[in-house]
Amino acid sequence: MKFKEVIGQEKARQRLKQMVQEGRLPHAILLYGKPGVGKMALATAFASYLLGDLDAEEIHDSDPLKLRNEPSEKAAAMLKTWEHPDLFFSFPTIKLPGMSADHKPVSDDFMKEWRLMLGKDVYFTMQQWMDALGATTQQAIITAGESDALNRKLSFTSSQGGYKVVIMWMPERMNTECANKLLKLLEEPPTKTLFLLVAEEPEKLLETILSRTQRIEVKNIDTMSLQNALVAKRGLTEQDASRIARLANGSWQNALEALDSDNENKMFFDMFVSLMRLAYQRKMMELKKWSEKAAGMGREKQKRMLTYFMHMVRESFMFNFNMPELNFMTSEEEDFAKNFAKFINEANVMELTELLQKNIRDIGQNANAKIVFFEMTLQIIISLNRK
């Protein structure tokens, strides 16, 4: 993975390179931003850059990495399959049925699946990772066993004589014990070791961990870069690419989903339409059935559905202002909003948003899903009648 393969994010790319060229590379960097903006792409490209997989134009006279002994061809060969001995990955895992009761799952248990995922595309979602693990209702976490494993690996010197790089994906999913152990590693980092934390919800990390990282917010991908990538990577016409790039709202994953007519958001849209119609009509028995259907999904999927519902509430509210440039909806969503938007107003938009945010937290904390969703339907009945 090279920097030139990252979609957009020119400022973030240059900032990372500049740290190296000026000899002021910190021991821990936090890359954070929304899903689909390319945080993992930047992390893997930067790791490849540090470990020697460089194009000729990336080597500057002022670049201290130019002096490394490892040939670029050798590094490129190892990084092609993500098996460089000085590159370590850490990510959320689940406990499989065959694991012993006292086993704490670690990334090494799933490294084959992880490398296969990275080999397909460095732009991937948590759901795609959960599918690769064969997870159903489990919530993936990073256990205390992970920090112990990292501690052991990093106690050895670099096998290639350069940096050791740790990429931790979704560090906000560390449990408390793991977070405290990682903090100790960050407080006394091994020599020439870089931690790259790739997060979507950095506010969930310990403040003491945040304080020991240099934070880089990865912004939405600019529309033109998305458009160019859709033309180059997916063979779209300029016109189709322009339409989808705008709809994607800065996310490569959103752009790909927009190309898939049978995507998850279509199901979420149908669930949202059904919920709002049933709530407006106060059909309690049907709402109970709707709640049971929603409760039957895995918790990760439930949280994504509620996040989509927040998107629809926001877009429906903005639709009332008759400013198309502020709306980001598919044609199907927009057709629904034409009649539905009048029910989302200043009196209930924040109430509905806070309700959905609360339910995402409750689901994440293993609350009873049937109760959460049925109570939510009752609150929506009340909110839709606020004027």
mmCIF file of C-alpha atoms in Angstrom:
data_model
loop_
_atom_site.group_PDB
_atom_site.id
_atom_site.type_symbol
_atom_site.label_atom_id
_atom_site.label_comp_id
_atom_site.label_asym_id
_atom_site.label_seq_id
_atom_site.Cartn_x
_atom_site.Cartn_y
_atom_site.Cartn_z
ATOM 1 C CA MET A 1 0.000 0.000 0.000
ATOM 2 C CA LYS A 2 1.485 3.292 -1.092
ATOM 3 C CA PHE A 3 0.395 6.850 -0.376
ATOM 4 C CA LYS A 4 -0.572 7.322 -4.024
ATOM 5 C CA GLU A 5 -3.208 4.581 -3.593
ATOM 6 C CA VAL A 6 -5.006 6.502 -0.823
ATOM 7 C CA ILE A 7 -8.145 8.211 -2.134
ATOM 8 C CA GLY A 8 -7.815 11.946 -1.513
ATOM 9 C CA GLN A 9 -6.476 13.021 1.926
ATOM 10 C CA GLU A 10 -3.572 14.971 0.459
ATOM 11 C CA LYS A 11 -3.147 17.140 3.582
ATOM 12 C CA ALA A 12 -3.008 14.142 5.917
ATOM 13 C CA ARG A 13 -0.534 12.381 3.610
ATOM 14 C CA GLN A 14 1.780 15.373 3.492
ATOM 15 C CA ARG A 15 1.580 15.876 7.247
ATOM 16 C CA LEU A 16 2.644 12.294 7.919
ATOM 17 C CA LYS A 17 5.527 12.479 5.455
ATOM 18 C CA GLN A 18 6.636 15.821 6.878
ATOM 19 C CA MET A 19 6.959 14.337 10.367
ATOM 20 C CA VAL A 20 9.518 11.878 8.998
ATOM 21 C CA GLN A 21 11.354 14.324 6.785
ATOM 22 C CA GLU A 22 11.746 16.793 9.663
ATOM 23 C CA GLY A 23 12.830 14.080 12.112
ATOM 24 C CA ARG A 24 9.987 14.688 14.562
ATOM 25 C CA LEU A 25 8.059 11.436 14.391
ATOM 26 C CA PRO A 26 6.138 10.868 17.668
ATOM 27 C CA HIS A 27 5.802 7.435 19.256
ATOM 28 C CA ALA A 28 2.007 7.373 18.895
ATOM 29 C CA ILE A 29 -0.338 8.878 16.296
ATOM 30 C CA LEU A 30 -4.130 8.802 16.471
ATOM 31 C CA LEU A 31 -5.863 8.864 13.077
ATOM 32 C CA TYR A 32 -9.557 9.493 13.656
ATOM 33 C CA GLY A 33 -12.572 10.305 11.535
ATOM 34 C CA LYS A 34 -15.838 9.018 10.145
ATOM 35 C CA PRO A 35 -16.197 5.549 8.577
ATOM 36 C CA GLY A 36 -15.025 5.296 4.986
ATOM 37 C CA VAL A 37 -12.745 8.347 4.876
ATOM 38 C CA GLY A 38 -9.554 6.285 4.553
ATOM 39 C CA LYS A 39 -8.025 6.136 8.038
ATOM 40 C CA MET A 40 -6.844 2.553 7.601
ATOM 41 C CA ALA A 41 -5.587 3.333 4.112
ATOM 42 C CA LEU A 42 -3.458 6.158 5.529
ATOM 43 C CA ALA A 43 -2.197 3.973 8.386
ATOM 44 C CA THR A 44 -1.130 1.098 6.142
ATOM 45 C CA ALA A 45 0.402 3.467 3.587
ATOM 46 C CA PHE A 46 2.383 5.257 6.309
ATOM 47 C CA ALA A 47 3.542 1.937 7.777
ATOM 48 C CA SER A 48 4.679 0.834 4.305
ATOM 49 C CA TYR A 49 6.480 4.156 3.876
ATOM 50 C CA LEU A 50 8.323 3.744 7.170
ATOM 51 C CA LEU A 51 9.217 0.126 6.492
ATOM 52 C CA GLY A 52 10.748 0.765 3.080
ATOM 53 C CA ASP A 53 8.095 0.232 0.406
ATOM 54 C CA LEU A 54 8.823 3.527 -1.372
ATOM 55 C CA ASP A 55 8.540 4.869 -4.868
ATOM 56 C CA ALA A 56 11.568 6.755 -6.133
ATOM 57 C CA GLU A 57 9.741 10.084 -5.963
ATOM 58 C CA GLU A 58 8.980 9.534 -2.280
ATOM 59 C CA ILE A 59 12.650 9.536 -1.264
ATOM 60 C CA HIS A 60 13.942 13.036 -0.573
ATOM 61 C CA ASP A 61 17.491 14.078 0.163
ATOM 62 C CA SER A 62 16.297 15.275 3.558
ATOM 63 C CA ASP A 63 14.518 12.004 4.326
ATOM 64 C CA PRO A 64 16.387 10.127 7.091
ATOM 65 C CA LEU A 65 14.718 6.883 6.040
ATOM 66 C CA LYS A 66 16.750 7.055 2.838
ATOM 67 C CA LEU A 67 19.695 5.712 4.846
ATOM 68 C CA ARG A 68 18.046 2.423 5.817
ATOM 69 C CA ASN A 69 19.773 -0.803 4.736
ATOM 70 C CA GLU A 70 16.651 -2.749 3.713
ATOM 71 C CA PRO A 71 16.071 -2.804 -0.071
ATOM 72 C CA SER A 72 12.725 -1.435 -1.151
ATOM 73 C CA GLU A 73 11.998 -4.566 -3.219
ATOM 74 C CA LYS A 74 12.333 -6.798 -0.174
ATOM 75 C CA ALA A 75 10.058 -4.610 1.923
ATOM 76 C CA ALA A 76 7.496 -4.422 -0.879
ATOM 77 C CA ALA A 77 7.408 -8.216 -1.188
ATOM 78 C CA MET A 78 6.747 -8.686 2.545
ATOM 79 C CA LEU A 79 4.200 -5.881 2.721
ATOM 80 C CA LYS A 80 2.300 -7.184 -0.289
ATOM 81 C CA THR A 81 0.959 -9.990 1.907
ATOM 82 C CA TRP A 82 1.144 -7.889 5.117
ATOM 83 C CA GLU A 83 3.747 -10.228 6.607
ATOM 84 C CA HIS A 84 6.570 -7.786 7.321
ATOM 85 C CA PRO A 85 8.219 -8.929 10.601
ATOM 86 C CA ASP A 86 8.295 -5.357 11.985
ATOM 87 C CA LEU A 87 4.623 -4.619 11.296
ATOM 88 C CA PHE A 88 2.097 -5.662 13.952
ATOM 89 C CA PHE A 89 -1.688 -5.474 13.790
ATOM 90 C CA SER A 90 -4.146 -5.243 16.649
ATOM 91 C CA PHE A 91 -7.918 -5.288 16.146
ATOM 92 C CA PRO A 92 -11.230 -6.306 17.765
ATOM 93 C CA THR A 93 -11.889 -10.031 18.011
ATOM 94 C CA ILE A 94 -14.595 -12.388 19.213
ATOM 95 C CA LYS A 95 -14.545 -15.577 21.240
ATOM 96 C CA LEU A 96 -15.163 -18.628 19.080
ATOM 97 C CA PRO A 97 -17.075 -21.671 20.411
ATOM 98 C CA GLY A 98 -13.957 -23.861 20.326
ATOM 99 C CA MET A 99 -11.879 -21.546 22.528
ATOM 100 C CA SER A 100 -11.328 -22.509 26.151
ATOM 101 C CA ALA A 101 -13.130 -20.614 28.892
ATOM 102 C CA ASP A 102 -9.986 -18.889 30.159
ATOM 103 C CA HIS A 103 -8.635 -17.965 26.709
ATOM 104 C CA LYS A 104 -8.558 -14.257 25.935
ATOM 105 C CA PRO A 105 -8.890 -13.903 22.154
ATOM 106 C CA VAL A 106 -6.074 -11.954 20.505
ATOM 107 C CA SER A 107 -5.389 -10.710 16.997
ATOM 108 C CA ASP A 108 -2.993 -13.573 16.288
ATOM 109 C CA ASP A 109 -5.963 -15.965 16.526
ATOM 110 C CA PHE A 110 -7.463 -14.289 13.444
ATOM 111 C CA MET A 111 -4.393 -13.069 11.538
ATOM 112 C CA LYS A 112 -5.146 -15.205 8.483
ATOM 113 C CA GLU A 113 -8.611 -13.667 8.128
ATOM 114 C CA TRP A 114 -7.198 -10.193 8.770
ATOM 115 C CA ARG A 115 -4.551 -10.447 6.052
ATOM 116 C CA LEU A 116 -7.141 -11.760 3.612
ATOM 117 C CA MET A 117 -9.331 -8.754 4.417
ATOM 118 C CA LEU A 118 -6.475 -6.295 3.899
ATOM 119 C CA GLY A 119 -5.498 -8.090 0.699
ATOM 120 C CA LYS A 120 -8.943 -7.467 -0.760
ATOM 121 C CA ASP A 121 -9.196 -3.794 0.193
ATOM 122 C CA VAL A 122 -7.950 -1.555 2.999
ATOM 123 C CA TYR A 123 -11.300 0.253 2.887
ATOM 124 C CA PHE A 124 -13.575 -2.005 4.908
ATOM 125 C CA THR A 125 -16.203 -1.762 7.623
ATOM 126 C CA MET A 126 -16.669 -3.349 11.012
ATOM 127 C CA GLN A 127 -19.537 -5.389 9.588
ATOM 128 C CA GLN A 128 -17.318 -6.742 6.838
ATOM 129 C CA TRP A 129 -14.784 -7.730 9.484
ATOM 130 C CA MET A 130 -17.471 -9.358 11.625
ATOM 131 C CA ASP A 131 -18.672 -11.307 8.588
ATOM 132 C CA ALA A 132 -15.106 -12.482 7.970
ATOM 133 C CA LEU A 133 -14.975 -13.735 11.569
ATOM 134 C CA GLY A 134 -18.278 -15.546 11.204
ATOM 135 C CA ALA A 135 -19.760 -13.475 14.048
ATOM 136 C CA THR A 136 -23.513 -13.375 14.624
ATOM 137 C CA THR A 137 -24.653 -11.483 17.730
ATOM 138 C CA GLN A 138 -21.239 -11.054 19.389
ATOM 139 C CA GLN A 139 -19.640 -7.668 19.868
ATOM 140 C CA ALA A 140 -15.985 -7.556 18.906
ATOM 141 C CA ILE A 141 -13.578 -6.179 21.518
ATOM 142 C CA ILE A 142 -9.839 -5.917 22.124
ATOM 143 C CA THR A 143 -9.001 -7.968 25.192
ATOM 144 C CA ALA A 144 -6.296 -7.649 27.828
ATOM 145 C CA GLY A 145 -4.545 -10.578 26.171
ATOM 146 C CA GLU A 146 -3.860 -8.296 23.207
ATOM 147 C CA SER A 147 -1.764 -5.806 25.177
ATOM 148 C CA ASP A 148 0.175 -8.705 26.749
ATOM 149 C CA ALA A 149 0.896 -10.096 23.272
ATOM 150 C CA LEU A 150 2.034 -6.686 22.005
ATOM 151 C CA ASN A 151 4.309 -6.271 24.996
ATOM 152 C CA ARG A 152 6.035 -9.564 24.192
ATOM 153 C CA LYS A 153 6.417 -8.809 20.473
ATOM 154 C CA LEU A 154 7.795 -5.313 21.014
ATOM 155 C CA SER A 155 10.391 -6.496 23.532
ATOM 156 C CA PHE A 156 12.478 -7.782 20.600
ATOM 157 C CA THR A 157 14.607 -5.523 18.439
ATOM 158 C CA SER A 158 13.587 -4.687 14.901
ATOM 159 C CA SER A 159 14.384 -7.584 12.576
ATOM 160 C CA GLN A 160 15.186 -5.221 9.682
ATOM 161 C CA GLY A 161 17.012 -2.589 11.706
ATOM 162 C CA GLY A 162 14.408 0.142 11.292
ATOM 163 C CA TYR A 163 11.098 1.027 12.896
ATOM 164 C CA LYS A 164 8.611 -1.343 14.462
ATOM 165 C CA VAL A 165 5.054 -0.255 13.621
ATOM 166 C CA VAL A 166 1.875 -1.227 15.458
ATOM 167 C CA ILE A 167 -1.450 -0.503 13.732
ATOM 168 C CA MET A 168 -4.330 -0.751 16.193
ATOM 169 C CA TRP A 169 -7.700 -0.632 14.443
ATOM 170 C CA MET A 170 -10.693 0.493 16.512
ATOM 171 C CA PRO A 171 -8.800 1.068 19.792
ATOM 172 C CA GLU A 172 -12.023 2.409 21.308
ATOM 173 C CA ARG A 173 -13.115 -1.217 21.555
ATOM 174 C CA MET A 174 -10.421 -2.061 24.119
ATOM 175 C CA ASN A 175 -11.766 -3.280 27.422
ATOM 176 C CA THR A 176 -10.592 -1.442 30.536
ATOM 177 C CA GLU A 177 -7.835 -3.901 31.423
ATOM 178 C CA CYS A 178 -6.379 -3.760 27.918
ATOM 179 C CA ALA A 179 -6.553 0.064 27.840
ATOM 180 C CA ASN A 180 -4.652 0.365 31.108
ATOM 181 C CA LYS A 181 -1.945 -2.015 29.902
ATOM 182 C CA LEU A 182 -1.631 -0.177 26.584
ATOM 183 C CA LEU A 183 -1.240 3.076 28.521
ATOM 184 C CA LYS A 184 1.866 1.653 30.182
ATOM 185 C CA LEU A 185 3.289 0.807 26.757
ATOM 186 C CA LEU A 186 2.626 4.335 25.535
ATOM 187 C CA GLU A 187 4.174 5.833 28.679
ATOM 188 C CA GLU A 188 7.391 3.873 28.155
ATOM 189 C CA PRO A 189 7.428 2.996 24.446
ATOM 190 C CA PRO A 190 10.081 0.598 23.128
ATOM 191 C CA THR A 191 12.848 2.201 21.066
ATOM 192 C CA LYS A 192 11.981 3.115 17.466
ATOM 193 C CA THR A 193 8.406 1.912 17.808
ATOM 194 C CA LEU A 194 5.425 3.747 16.344
ATOM 195 C CA PHE A 195 1.834 3.142 17.414
ATOM 196 C CA LEU A 196 -0.794 4.078 14.823
ATOM 197 C CA LEU A 197 -4.247 4.114 16.429
ATOM 198 C CA VAL A 198 -7.096 4.143 13.904
ATOM 199 C CA ALA A 199 -10.345 5.227 15.552
ATOM 200 C CA GLU A 200 -13.889 6.287 14.720
ATOM 201 C CA GLU A 201 -14.923 7.277 18.257
ATOM 202 C CA PRO A 202 -11.789 8.671 19.946
ATOM 203 C CA GLU A 203 -13.877 10.139 22.755
ATOM 204 C CA LYS A 204 -14.289 6.593 24.092
ATOM 205 C CA LEU A 205 -10.540 6.255 24.677
ATOM 206 C CA LEU A 206 -8.975 7.004 28.047
ATOM 207 C CA GLU A 207 -7.975 10.656 28.281
ATOM 208 C CA THR A 208 -4.539 9.504 29.440
ATOM 209 C CA ILE A 209 -4.141 7.543 26.192
ATOM 210 C CA LEU A 210 -5.323 10.484 24.097
ATOM 211 C CA SER A 211 -2.823 12.766 25.810
ATOM 212 C CA ARG A 212 0.048 10.504 24.708
ATOM 213 C CA THR A 213 -0.835 10.582 21.025
ATOM 214 C CA GLN A 214 -0.461 13.138 18.284
ATOM 215 C CA ARG A 215 -3.940 13.449 16.855
ATOM 216 C CA ILE A 216 -4.712 13.803 13.167
ATOM 217 C CA GLU A 217 -8.333 14.188 12.154
ATOM 218 C CA VAL A 218 -8.971 12.490 8.825
ATOM 219 C CA LYS A 219 -11.595 14.630 7.136
ATOM 220 C CA ASN A 220 -14.174 13.564 4.590
ATOM 221 C CA ILE A 221 -12.713 12.701 1.191
ATOM 222 C CA ASP A 222 -13.173 15.602 -1.205
ATOM 223 C CA THR A 223 -15.834 15.062 -3.850
ATOM 224 C CA MET A 224 -13.467 15.343 -6.811
ATOM 225 C CA SER A 225 -11.154 12.644 -5.427
ATOM 226 C CA LEU A 226 -14.141 10.362 -4.902
ATOM 227 C CA GLN A 227 -15.349 11.071 -8.405
ATOM 228 C CA ASN A 228 -11.942 10.343 -9.929
ATOM 229 C CA ALA A 229 -11.638 7.100 -7.927
ATOM 230 C CA LEU A 230 -15.076 5.932 -9.083
ATOM 231 C CA VAL A 231 -14.073 6.515 -12.696
ATOM 232 C CA ALA A 232 -10.651 4.854 -12.295
ATOM 233 C CA LYS A 233 -11.556 1.973 -9.993
ATOM 234 C CA ARG A 234 -15.169 1.239 -10.954
ATOM 235 C CA GLY A 235 -15.303 2.385 -14.594
ATOM 236 C CA LEU A 236 -18.175 4.837 -14.087
ATOM 237 C CA THR A 237 -18.920 7.676 -16.479
ATOM 238 C CA GLU A 238 -18.079 11.191 -15.305
ATOM 239 C CA GLN A 239 -21.774 11.976 -14.884
ATOM 240 C CA ASP A 240 -22.591 8.892 -12.790
ATOM 241 C CA ALA A 241 -19.403 9.291 -10.757
ATOM 242 C CA SER A 242 -20.254 12.921 -9.996
ATOM 243 C CA ARG A 243 -23.739 12.003 -8.757
ATOM 244 C CA ILE A 244 -22.539 9.141 -6.529
ATOM 245 C CA ALA A 245 -19.545 11.111 -5.203
ATOM 246 C CA ARG A 246 -21.855 13.845 -3.956
ATOM 247 C CA LEU A 247 -24.249 11.315 -2.431
ATOM 248 C CA ALA A 248 -21.344 9.563 -0.678
ATOM 249 C CA ASN A 249 -20.725 12.624 1.512
ATOM 250 C CA GLY A 250 -16.973 12.080 1.790
ATOM 251 C CA SER A 251 -16.989 8.297 2.354
ATOM 252 C CA TRP A 252 -15.621 5.710 -0.069
ATOM 253 C CA GLN A 253 -17.744 3.039 1.615
ATOM 254 C CA ASN A 254 -20.870 5.138 1.041
ATOM 255 C CA ALA A 255 -19.890 5.482 -2.611
ATOM 256 C CA LEU A 256 -19.536 1.714 -2.992
ATOM 257 C CA GLU A 257 -22.825 1.085 -1.204
ATOM 258 C CA ALA A 258 -24.561 3.503 -3.556
ATOM 259 C CA LEU A 259 -23.408 1.281 -6.429
ATOM 260 C CA ASP A 260 -24.971 -1.761 -4.804
ATOM 261 C CA SER A 261 -28.728 -1.811 -5.286
ATOM 262 C CA ASP A 262 -29.099 -4.585 -2.708
ATOM 263 C CA ASN A 263 -27.121 -2.948 0.084
ATOM 264 C CA GLU A 264 -27.761 -2.879 3.801
ATOM 265 C CA ASN A 265 -28.976 0.725 3.764
ATOM 266 C CA LYS A 266 -31.884 -0.306 1.533
ATOM 267 C CA MET A 267 -33.043 -2.666 4.263
ATOM 268 C CA PHE A 268 -32.545 0.055 6.894
ATOM 269 C CA PHE A 269 -34.563 2.453 4.729
ATOM 270 C CA ASP A 270 -37.444 -0.033 4.543
ATOM 271 C CA MET A 271 -37.280 -0.503 8.331
ATOM 272 C CA PHE A 272 -37.319 3.277 8.862
ATOM 273 C CA VAL A 273 -40.300 3.831 6.539
ATOM 274 C CA SER A 274 -42.222 0.998 8.177
ATOM 275 C CA LEU A 275 -41.470 2.302 11.684
ATOM 276 C CA MET A 276 -42.531 5.872 10.934
ATOM 277 C CA ARG A 277 -45.756 4.845 9.212
ATOM 278 C CA LEU A 278 -46.731 2.443 11.974
ATOM 279 C CA ALA A 279 -45.883 5.014 14.655
ATOM 280 C CA TYR A 280 -47.921 7.701 12.909
ATOM 281 C CA GLN A 281 -50.879 5.316 12.648
ATOM 282 C CA ARG A 282 -50.331 4.113 16.247
ATOM 283 C CA LYS A 283 -50.571 0.452 15.289
ATOM 284 C CA MET A 284 -49.304 -1.059 18.515
ATOM 285 C CA MET A 285 -49.394 -4.743 17.575
ATOM 286 C CA GLU A 286 -47.519 -4.082 14.336
ATOM 287 C CA LEU A 287 -45.006 -1.936 16.241
ATOM 288 C CA LYS A 288 -44.454 -4.809 18.648
ATOM 289 C CA LYS A 289 -43.723 -7.101 15.675
ATOM 290 C CA TRP A 290 -41.398 -4.443 14.213
ATOM 291 C CA SER A 291 -39.510 -4.311 17.529
ATOM 292 C CA GLU A 292 -39.114 -8.084 17.608
ATOM 293 C CA LYS A 293 -37.767 -8.073 14.043
ATOM 294 C CA ALA A 294 -35.227 -5.361 14.896
ATOM 295 C CA ALA A 295 -34.272 -7.214 18.085
ATOM 296 C CA GLY A 296 -33.453 -10.293 16.023
ATOM 297 C CA MET A 297 -30.535 -8.557 14.308
ATOM 298 C CA GLY A 298 -27.016 -8.708 15.700
ATOM 299 C CA ARG A 299 -26.066 -5.821 17.986
ATOM 300 C CA GLU A 300 -23.557 -4.361 15.555
ATOM 301 C CA LYS A 301 -26.223 -4.307 12.853
ATOM 302 C CA GLN A 302 -28.730 -2.755 15.256
ATOM 303 C CA LYS A 303 -26.321 0.077 16.002
ATOM 304 C CA ARG A 304 -25.721 0.700 12.306
ATOM 305 C CA MET A 305 -29.463 0.752 11.701
ATOM 306 C CA LEU A 306 -30.014 3.341 14.430
ATOM 307 C CA THR A 307 -27.176 5.429 13.007
ATOM 308 C CA TYR A 308 -28.917 5.285 9.625
ATOM 309 C CA PHE A 309 -32.158 6.383 11.296
ATOM 310 C CA MET A 310 -30.323 9.462 12.644
ATOM 311 C CA HIS A 311 -29.182 10.201 9.107
ATOM 312 C CA MET A 312 -32.773 10.045 7.870
ATOM 313 C CA VAL A 313 -34.044 12.280 10.674
ATOM 314 C CA ARG A 314 -31.366 14.869 9.888
ATOM 315 C CA GLU A 315 -31.965 14.740 6.129
ATOM 316 C CA SER A 316 -35.743 14.962 6.580
ATOM 317 C CA PHE A 317 -35.363 18.020 8.784
ATOM 318 C CA MET A 318 -33.021 19.715 6.293
ATOM 319 C CA PHE A 319 -35.423 18.884 3.437
ATOM 320 C CA ASN A 320 -37.845 21.416 4.886
ATOM 321 C CA PHE A 321 -35.457 24.279 4.031
ATOM 322 C CA ASN A 322 -35.711 23.633 0.261
ATOM 323 C CA MET A 323 -31.929 23.812 -0.188
ATOM 324 C CA PRO A 324 -30.950 20.711 -2.208
ATOM 325 C CA GLU A 325 -27.233 21.349 -1.744
ATOM 326 C CA LEU A 326 -27.667 20.619 1.989
ATOM 327 C CA ASN A 327 -29.320 17.232 1.435
ATOM 328 C CA PHE A 328 -27.582 13.903 0.893
ATOM 329 C CA MET A 329 -30.251 11.341 0.017
ATOM 330 C CA THR A 330 -30.880 8.744 -2.630
ATOM 331 C CA SER A 331 -33.807 9.358 -4.967
ATOM 332 C CA GLU A 332 -35.860 6.795 -3.010
ATOM 333 C CA GLU A 333 -35.091 8.493 0.302
ATOM 334 C CA GLU A 334 -35.934 11.864 -1.179
ATOM 335 C CA ASP A 335 -39.287 10.613 -2.513
ATOM 336 C CA PHE A 336 -40.181 9.483 1.001
ATOM 337 C CA ALA A 337 -38.995 12.759 2.542
ATOM 338 C CA LYS A 338 -41.332 14.779 0.317
ATOM 339 C CA ASN A 339 -44.257 13.678 2.487
ATOM 340 C CA PHE A 340 -42.462 12.722 5.686
ATOM 341 C CA ALA A 341 -40.266 15.798 6.227
ATOM 342 C CA LYS A 342 -43.146 17.940 7.534
ATOM 343 C CA PHE A 343 -43.290 15.695 10.615
ATOM 344 C CA ILE A 344 -39.661 16.477 11.558
ATOM 345 C CA ASN A 345 -39.378 20.000 12.913
ATOM 346 C CA GLU A 346 -37.709 22.222 15.503
ATOM 347 C CA ALA A 347 -39.907 20.717 18.217
ATOM 348 C CA ASN A 348 -38.757 17.117 17.791
ATOM 349 C CA VAL A 349 -35.589 16.856 15.681
ATOM 350 C CA MET A 350 -33.219 16.997 18.653
ATOM 351 C CA GLU A 351 -35.504 14.809 20.756
ATOM 352 C CA LEU A 352 -35.486 12.080 18.105
ATOM 353 C CA THR A 353 -31.743 12.347 17.582
ATOM 354 C CA GLU A 354 -31.020 12.063 21.306
ATOM 355 C CA LEU A 355 -33.412 9.109 21.565
ATOM 356 C CA LEU A 356 -31.557 7.260 18.808
ATOM 357 C CA GLN A 357 -28.166 8.104 20.325
ATOM 358 C CA LYS A 358 -29.328 6.783 23.695
ATOM 359 C CA ASN A 359 -30.537 3.565 22.114
ATOM 360 C CA ILE A 360 -27.202 3.058 20.370
ATOM 361 C CA ARG A 361 -25.510 3.331 23.780
ATOM 362 C CA ASP A 362 -28.027 0.978 25.386
ATOM 363 C CA ILE A 363 -27.594 -1.640 22.660
ATOM 364 C CA GLY A 364 -23.823 -1.325 23.014
ATOM 365 C CA GLN A 365 -24.161 -2.016 26.732
ATOM 366 C CA ASN A 366 -26.143 -5.231 26.095
ATOM 367 C CA ALA A 367 -29.544 -3.894 27.105
ATOM 368 C CA ASN A 368 -32.554 -6.075 26.245
ATOM 369 C CA ALA A 369 -33.089 -5.251 22.567
ATOM 370 C CA LYS A 370 -36.832 -6.028 22.540
ATOM 371 C CA ILE A 371 -37.421 -3.575 25.361
ATOM 372 C CA VAL A 372 -35.144 -0.929 23.851
ATOM 373 C CA PHE A 373 -36.843 -1.013 20.464
ATOM 374 C CA PHE A 374 -40.419 -1.180 21.730
ATOM 375 C CA GLU A 375 -39.877 1.743 24.099
ATOM 376 C CA MET A 376 -38.311 3.605 21.197
ATOM 377 C CA THR A 377 -41.463 3.112 19.103
ATOM 378 C CA LEU A 378 -43.575 4.595 21.898
ATOM 379 C CA GLN A 379 -41.333 7.642 22.144
ATOM 380 C CA ILE A 380 -41.497 8.111 18.376
ATOM 381 C CA ILE A 381 -45.320 8.135 18.488
ATOM 382 C CA ILE A 382 -45.108 11.031 20.958
ATOM 383 C CA SER A 383 -42.372 12.884 19.043
ATOM 384 C CA LEU A 384 -44.133 12.755 15.696
ATOM 385 C CA ASN A 385 -47.062 14.613 17.227
ATOM 386 C CA ARG A 386 -44.943 17.536 18.497
ATOM 387 C CA LYS A 387 -45.590 20.714 16.570
#
